[in-house]
PDB file of C-alpha atoms and ligand atoms in Angstrom:
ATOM      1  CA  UNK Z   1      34.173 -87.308  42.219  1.00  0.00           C
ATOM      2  CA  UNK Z   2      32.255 -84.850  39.976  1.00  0.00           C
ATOM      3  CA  UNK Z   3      28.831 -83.424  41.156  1.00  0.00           C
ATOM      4  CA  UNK Z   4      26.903 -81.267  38.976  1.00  0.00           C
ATOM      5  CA  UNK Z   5      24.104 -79.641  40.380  1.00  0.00           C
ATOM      6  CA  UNK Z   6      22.384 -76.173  39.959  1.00  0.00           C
ATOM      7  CA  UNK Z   7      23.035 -73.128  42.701  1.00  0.00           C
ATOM      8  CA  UNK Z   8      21.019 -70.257  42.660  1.00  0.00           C
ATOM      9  CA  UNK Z   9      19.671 -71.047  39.240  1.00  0.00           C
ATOM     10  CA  UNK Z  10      22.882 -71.945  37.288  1.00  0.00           C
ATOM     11  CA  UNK Z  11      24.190 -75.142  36.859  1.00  0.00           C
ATOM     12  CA  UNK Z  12      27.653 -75.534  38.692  1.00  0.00           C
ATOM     13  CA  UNK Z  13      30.175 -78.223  38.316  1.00  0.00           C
ATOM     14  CA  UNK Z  14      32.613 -78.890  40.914  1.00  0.00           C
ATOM     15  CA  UNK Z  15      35.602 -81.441  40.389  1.00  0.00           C
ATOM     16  CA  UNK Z  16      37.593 -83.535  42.422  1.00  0.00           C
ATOM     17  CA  UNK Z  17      35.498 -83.539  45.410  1.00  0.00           C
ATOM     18  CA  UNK Z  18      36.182 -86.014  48.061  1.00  0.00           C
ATOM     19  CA  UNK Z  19      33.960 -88.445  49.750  1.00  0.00           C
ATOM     20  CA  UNK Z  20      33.526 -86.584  53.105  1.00  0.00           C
ATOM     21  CA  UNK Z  21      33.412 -83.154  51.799  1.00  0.00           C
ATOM     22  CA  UNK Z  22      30.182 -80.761  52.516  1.00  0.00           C
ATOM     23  CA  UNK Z  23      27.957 -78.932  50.498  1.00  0.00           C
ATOM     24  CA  UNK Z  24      29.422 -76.001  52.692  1.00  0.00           C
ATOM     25  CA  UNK Z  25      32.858 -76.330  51.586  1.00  0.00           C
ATOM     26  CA  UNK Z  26      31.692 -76.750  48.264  1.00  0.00           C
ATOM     27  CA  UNK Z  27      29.754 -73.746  48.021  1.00  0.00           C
ATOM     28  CA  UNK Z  28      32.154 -71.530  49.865  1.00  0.00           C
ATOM     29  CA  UNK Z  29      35.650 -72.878  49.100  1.00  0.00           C
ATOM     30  CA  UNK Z  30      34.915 -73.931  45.775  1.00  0.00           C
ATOM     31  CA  UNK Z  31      32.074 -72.062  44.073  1.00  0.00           C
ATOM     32  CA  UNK Z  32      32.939 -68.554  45.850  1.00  0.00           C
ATOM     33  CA  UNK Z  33      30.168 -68.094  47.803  1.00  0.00           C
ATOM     34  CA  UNK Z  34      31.270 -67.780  50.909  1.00  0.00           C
ATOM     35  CA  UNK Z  35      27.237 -66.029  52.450  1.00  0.00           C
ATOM     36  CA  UNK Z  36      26.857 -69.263  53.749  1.00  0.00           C
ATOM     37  CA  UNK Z  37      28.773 -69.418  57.005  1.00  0.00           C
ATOM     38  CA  UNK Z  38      30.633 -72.150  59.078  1.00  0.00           C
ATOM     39  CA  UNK Z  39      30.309 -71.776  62.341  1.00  0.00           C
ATOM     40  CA  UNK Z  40      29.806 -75.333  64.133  1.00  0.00           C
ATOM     41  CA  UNK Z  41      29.958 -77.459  61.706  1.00  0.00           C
ATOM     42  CA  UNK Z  42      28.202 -79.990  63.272  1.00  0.00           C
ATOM     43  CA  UNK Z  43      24.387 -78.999  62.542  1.00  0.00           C
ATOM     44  CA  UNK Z  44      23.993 -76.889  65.816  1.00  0.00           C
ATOM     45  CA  UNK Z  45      24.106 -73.579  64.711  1.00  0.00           C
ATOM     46  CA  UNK Z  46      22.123 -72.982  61.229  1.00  0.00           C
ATOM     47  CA  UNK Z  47      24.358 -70.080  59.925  1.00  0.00           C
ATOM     48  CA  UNK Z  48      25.298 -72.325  57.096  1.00  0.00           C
ATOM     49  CA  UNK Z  49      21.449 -73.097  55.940  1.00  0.00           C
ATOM     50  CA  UNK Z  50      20.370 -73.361  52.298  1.00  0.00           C
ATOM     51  CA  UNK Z  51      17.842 -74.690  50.504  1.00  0.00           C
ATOM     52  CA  UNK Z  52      18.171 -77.836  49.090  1.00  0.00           C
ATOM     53  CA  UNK Z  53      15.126 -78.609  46.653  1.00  0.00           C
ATOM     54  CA  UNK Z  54      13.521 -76.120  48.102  1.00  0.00           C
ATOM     55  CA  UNK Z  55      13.985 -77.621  51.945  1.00  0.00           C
ATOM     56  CA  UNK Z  56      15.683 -75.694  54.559  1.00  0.00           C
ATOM     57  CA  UNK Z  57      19.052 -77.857  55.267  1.00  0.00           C
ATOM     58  CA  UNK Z  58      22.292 -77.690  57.370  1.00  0.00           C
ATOM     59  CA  UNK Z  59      24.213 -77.201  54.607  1.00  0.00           C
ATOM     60  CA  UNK Z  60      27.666 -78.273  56.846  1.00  0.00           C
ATOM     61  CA  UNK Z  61      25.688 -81.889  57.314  1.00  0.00           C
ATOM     62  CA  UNK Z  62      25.294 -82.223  53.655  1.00  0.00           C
ATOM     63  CA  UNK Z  63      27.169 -84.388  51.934  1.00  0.00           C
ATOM     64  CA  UNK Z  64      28.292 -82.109  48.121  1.00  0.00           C
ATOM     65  CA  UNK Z  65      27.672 -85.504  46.751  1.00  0.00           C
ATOM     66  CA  UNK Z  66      23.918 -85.568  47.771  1.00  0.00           C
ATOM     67  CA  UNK Z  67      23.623 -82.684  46.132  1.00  0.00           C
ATOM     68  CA  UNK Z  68      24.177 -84.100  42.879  1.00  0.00           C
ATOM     69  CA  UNK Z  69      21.455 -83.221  40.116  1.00  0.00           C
ATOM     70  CA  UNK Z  70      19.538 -81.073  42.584  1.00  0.00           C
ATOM     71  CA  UNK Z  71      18.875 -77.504  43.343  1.00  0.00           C
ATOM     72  CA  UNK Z  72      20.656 -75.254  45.948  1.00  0.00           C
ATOM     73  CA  UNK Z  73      19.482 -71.572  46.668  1.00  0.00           C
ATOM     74  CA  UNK Z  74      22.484 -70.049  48.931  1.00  0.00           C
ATOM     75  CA  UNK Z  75      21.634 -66.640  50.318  1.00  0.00           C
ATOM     76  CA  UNK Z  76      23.354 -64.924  47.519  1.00  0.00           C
ATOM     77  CA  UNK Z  77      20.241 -66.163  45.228  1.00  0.00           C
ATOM     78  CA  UNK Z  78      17.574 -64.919  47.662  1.00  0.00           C
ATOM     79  CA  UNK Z  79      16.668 -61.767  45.868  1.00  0.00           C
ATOM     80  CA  UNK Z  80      16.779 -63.472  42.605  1.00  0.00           C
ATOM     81  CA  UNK Z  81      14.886 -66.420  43.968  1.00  0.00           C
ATOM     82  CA  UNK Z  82      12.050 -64.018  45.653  1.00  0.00           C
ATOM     83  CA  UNK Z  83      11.928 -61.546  42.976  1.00  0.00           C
ATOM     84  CA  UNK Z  84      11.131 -64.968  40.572  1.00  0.00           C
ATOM     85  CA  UNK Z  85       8.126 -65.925  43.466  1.00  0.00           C
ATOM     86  CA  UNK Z  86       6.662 -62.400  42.982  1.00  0.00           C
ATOM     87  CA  UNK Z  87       6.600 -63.530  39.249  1.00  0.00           C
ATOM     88  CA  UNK Z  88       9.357 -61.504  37.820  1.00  0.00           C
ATOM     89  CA  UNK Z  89       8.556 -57.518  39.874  1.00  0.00           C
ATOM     90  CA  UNK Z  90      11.803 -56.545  42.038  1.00  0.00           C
ATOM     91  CA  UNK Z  91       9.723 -56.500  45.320  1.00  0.00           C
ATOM     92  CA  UNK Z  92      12.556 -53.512  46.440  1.00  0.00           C
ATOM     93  CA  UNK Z  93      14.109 -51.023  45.072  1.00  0.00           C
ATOM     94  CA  UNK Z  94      17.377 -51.650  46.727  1.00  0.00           C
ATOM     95  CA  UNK Z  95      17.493 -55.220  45.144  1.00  0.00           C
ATOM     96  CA  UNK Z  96      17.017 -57.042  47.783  1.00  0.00           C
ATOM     97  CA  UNK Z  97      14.748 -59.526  49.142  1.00  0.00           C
ATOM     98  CA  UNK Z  98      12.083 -58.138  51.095  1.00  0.00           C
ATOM     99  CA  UNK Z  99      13.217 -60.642  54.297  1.00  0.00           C
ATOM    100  CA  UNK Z 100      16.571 -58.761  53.855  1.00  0.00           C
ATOM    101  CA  UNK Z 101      15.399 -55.802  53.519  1.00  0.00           C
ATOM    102  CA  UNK Z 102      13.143 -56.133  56.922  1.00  0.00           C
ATOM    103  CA  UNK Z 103      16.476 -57.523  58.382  1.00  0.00           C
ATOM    104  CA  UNK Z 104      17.773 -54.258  57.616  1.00  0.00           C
ATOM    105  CA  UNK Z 105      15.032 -51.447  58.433  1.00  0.00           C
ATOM    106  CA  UNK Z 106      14.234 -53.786  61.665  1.00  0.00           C
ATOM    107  CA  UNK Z 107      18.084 -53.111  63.004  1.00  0.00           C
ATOM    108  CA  UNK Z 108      17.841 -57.064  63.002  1.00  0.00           C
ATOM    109  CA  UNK Z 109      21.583 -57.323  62.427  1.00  0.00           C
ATOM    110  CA  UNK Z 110      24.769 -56.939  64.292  1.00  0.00           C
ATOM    111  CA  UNK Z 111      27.651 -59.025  63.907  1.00  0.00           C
ATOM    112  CA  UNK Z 112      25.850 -60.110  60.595  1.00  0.00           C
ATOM    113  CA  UNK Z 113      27.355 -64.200  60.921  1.00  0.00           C
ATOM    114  CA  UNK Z 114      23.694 -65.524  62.088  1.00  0.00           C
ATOM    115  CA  UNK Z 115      22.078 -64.021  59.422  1.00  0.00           C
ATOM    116  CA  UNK Z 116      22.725 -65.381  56.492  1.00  0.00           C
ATOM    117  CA  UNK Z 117      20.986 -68.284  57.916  1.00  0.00           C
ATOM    118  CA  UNK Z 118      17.680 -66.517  59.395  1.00  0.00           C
ATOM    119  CA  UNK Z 119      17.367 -65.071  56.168  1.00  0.00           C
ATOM    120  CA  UNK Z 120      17.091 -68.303  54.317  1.00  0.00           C
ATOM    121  CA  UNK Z 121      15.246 -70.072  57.576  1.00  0.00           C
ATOM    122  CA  UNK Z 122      12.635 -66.763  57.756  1.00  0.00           C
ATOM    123  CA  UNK Z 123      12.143 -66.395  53.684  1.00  0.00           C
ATOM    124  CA  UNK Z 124      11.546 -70.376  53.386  1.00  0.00           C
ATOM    125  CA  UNK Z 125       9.404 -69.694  56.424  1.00  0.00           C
ATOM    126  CA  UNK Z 126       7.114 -67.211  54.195  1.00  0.00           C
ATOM    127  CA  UNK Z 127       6.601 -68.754  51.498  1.00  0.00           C
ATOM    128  CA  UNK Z 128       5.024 -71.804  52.863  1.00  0.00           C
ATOM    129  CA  UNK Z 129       3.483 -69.931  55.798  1.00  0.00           C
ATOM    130  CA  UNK Z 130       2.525 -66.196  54.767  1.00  0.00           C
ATOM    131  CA  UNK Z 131       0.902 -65.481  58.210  1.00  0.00           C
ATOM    132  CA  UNK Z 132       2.859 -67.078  60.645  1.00  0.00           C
ATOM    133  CA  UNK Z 133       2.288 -66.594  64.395  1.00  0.00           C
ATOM    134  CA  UNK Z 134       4.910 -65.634  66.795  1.00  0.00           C
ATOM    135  CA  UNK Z 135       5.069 -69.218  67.720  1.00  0.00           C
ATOM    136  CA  UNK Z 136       5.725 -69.841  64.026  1.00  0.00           C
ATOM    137  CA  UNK Z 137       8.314 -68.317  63.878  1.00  0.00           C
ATOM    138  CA  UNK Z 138       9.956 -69.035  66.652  1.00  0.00           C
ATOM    139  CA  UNK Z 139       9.372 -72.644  65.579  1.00  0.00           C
ATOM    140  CA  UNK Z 140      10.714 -72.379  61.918  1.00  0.00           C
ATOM    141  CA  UNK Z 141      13.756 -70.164  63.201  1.00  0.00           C
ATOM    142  CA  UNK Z 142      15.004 -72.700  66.210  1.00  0.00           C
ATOM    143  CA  UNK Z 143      17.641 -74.436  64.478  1.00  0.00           C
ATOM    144  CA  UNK Z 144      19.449 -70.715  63.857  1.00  0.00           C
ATOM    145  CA  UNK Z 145      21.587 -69.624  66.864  1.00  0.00           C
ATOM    146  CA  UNK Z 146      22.318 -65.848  67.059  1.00  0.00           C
ATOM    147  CA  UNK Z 147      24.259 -64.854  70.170  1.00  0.00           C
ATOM    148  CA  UNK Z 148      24.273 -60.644  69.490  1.00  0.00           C
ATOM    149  CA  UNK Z 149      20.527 -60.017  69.463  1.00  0.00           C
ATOM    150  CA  UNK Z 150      18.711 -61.663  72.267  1.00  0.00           C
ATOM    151  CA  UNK Z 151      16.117 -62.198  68.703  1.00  0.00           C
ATOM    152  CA  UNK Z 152      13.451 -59.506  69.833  1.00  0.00           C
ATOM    153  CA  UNK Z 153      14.749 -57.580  66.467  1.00  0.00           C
ATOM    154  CA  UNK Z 154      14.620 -60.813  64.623  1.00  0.00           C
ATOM    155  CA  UNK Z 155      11.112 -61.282  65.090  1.00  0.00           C
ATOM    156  CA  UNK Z 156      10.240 -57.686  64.443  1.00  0.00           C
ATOM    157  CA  UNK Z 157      12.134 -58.278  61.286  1.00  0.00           C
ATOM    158  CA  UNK Z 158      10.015 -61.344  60.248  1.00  0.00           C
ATOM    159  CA  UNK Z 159       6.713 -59.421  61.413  1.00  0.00           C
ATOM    160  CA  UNK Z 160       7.509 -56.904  59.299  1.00  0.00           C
ATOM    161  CA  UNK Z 161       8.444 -59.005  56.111  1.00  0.00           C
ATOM    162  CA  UNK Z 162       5.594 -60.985  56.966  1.00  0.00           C
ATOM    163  CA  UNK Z 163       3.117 -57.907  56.954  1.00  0.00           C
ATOM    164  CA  UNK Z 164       4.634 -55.818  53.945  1.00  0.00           C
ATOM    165  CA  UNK Z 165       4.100 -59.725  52.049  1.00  0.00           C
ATOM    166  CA  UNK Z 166       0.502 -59.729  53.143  1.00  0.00           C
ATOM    167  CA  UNK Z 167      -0.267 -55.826  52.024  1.00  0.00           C
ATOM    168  CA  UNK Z 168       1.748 -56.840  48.736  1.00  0.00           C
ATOM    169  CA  UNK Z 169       4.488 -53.970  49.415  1.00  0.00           C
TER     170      UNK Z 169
HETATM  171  S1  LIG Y   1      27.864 -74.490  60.556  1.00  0.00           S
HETATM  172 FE1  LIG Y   1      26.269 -75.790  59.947  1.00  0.00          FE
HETATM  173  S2  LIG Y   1      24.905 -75.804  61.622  1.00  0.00           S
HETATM  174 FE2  LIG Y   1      26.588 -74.612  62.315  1.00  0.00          FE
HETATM  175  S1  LIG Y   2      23.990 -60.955  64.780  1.00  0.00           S
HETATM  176 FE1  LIG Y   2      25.795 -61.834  65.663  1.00  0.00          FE
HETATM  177  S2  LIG Y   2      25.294 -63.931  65.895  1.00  0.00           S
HETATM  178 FE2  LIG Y   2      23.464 -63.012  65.246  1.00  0.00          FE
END
């Protein structure tokens, strides 16, 4: 089957897709976007989440052909997709979203295969929830399994994205 459906803003085509095949595969093995990562493949571990109409999603329990007609932000298209929240102003030099960016100046990232993930789980997180507690975001990041940074950075690295958001750095 054919589904045609739009990925970080663009509208993508892939062909030939088979019944059981995931929106992972798709977007990794087929579209060359290979940030999202397979690591379970059976919902457990959250490196593989995207947004799927704007919802937070498993993207290895997705069947590609649910994603027909609808709207996938991987996190390739999470600067692009924050920079368009902050209505059009590169919120960092550097280019990248300010959740990466806190990722980064937090030291919230070692072996680096989690966090494709938390990034997508954590920036989803702020935008619906600006202000979130601890408990917050402990809540909106339980579905993402890291097993290098015992999270303590994690959080400091959603803190910190959370409070450069609310002084509009
Ligand atoms: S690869 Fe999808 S949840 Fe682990
Ligand atoms: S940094 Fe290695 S699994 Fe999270």
């Amino acid at each position: 089957m054919r589904v045609n459906f739009t990925v970080n803003g663009r509208p993508q085509e892939a062909d030939d897709v088979w019944e059981g095949e995931s929106l992972l595969y798709v977007l990794r093995e087929r579209l060359g976007l290979p940030g999202s990562k397979n690591a379970c493949e059976q919902g457990e571990c959250g490196s593989c989440t995207v947004r799927l109409d704007g919802v937070p999603v498993c993207s290895c329990l997705v069947a590609a052909g649910q994603a027909e007609g609808r709207e996938v932000v991987t996190v390739e298209g999470l600067a692009e997709y924050a920079r368009e929240r902050a209505g059009g102003t590169p919120a960092q030099d550097s280019g990248l979203a300010p959740i990466q960016q806190a990722f980064l100046d937090a030291g919230a990232v070692q072996c680096g295969f989690c966090t494709p993930g938390l990034l997508v789980a954590a920036d989803e997180m702020l935008e619906r929830n600006p202000t979130p507690s601890d408990a917050d975001i402990r809540e909106a990041l339980s579905g993402n399994l890291c097993r290098c940074t015992g999270y303590e950075k994690i959080m400091d690295a959603v803190r910190l994205a959370a409070a450069r958001q609310s002084e509009g750095v």
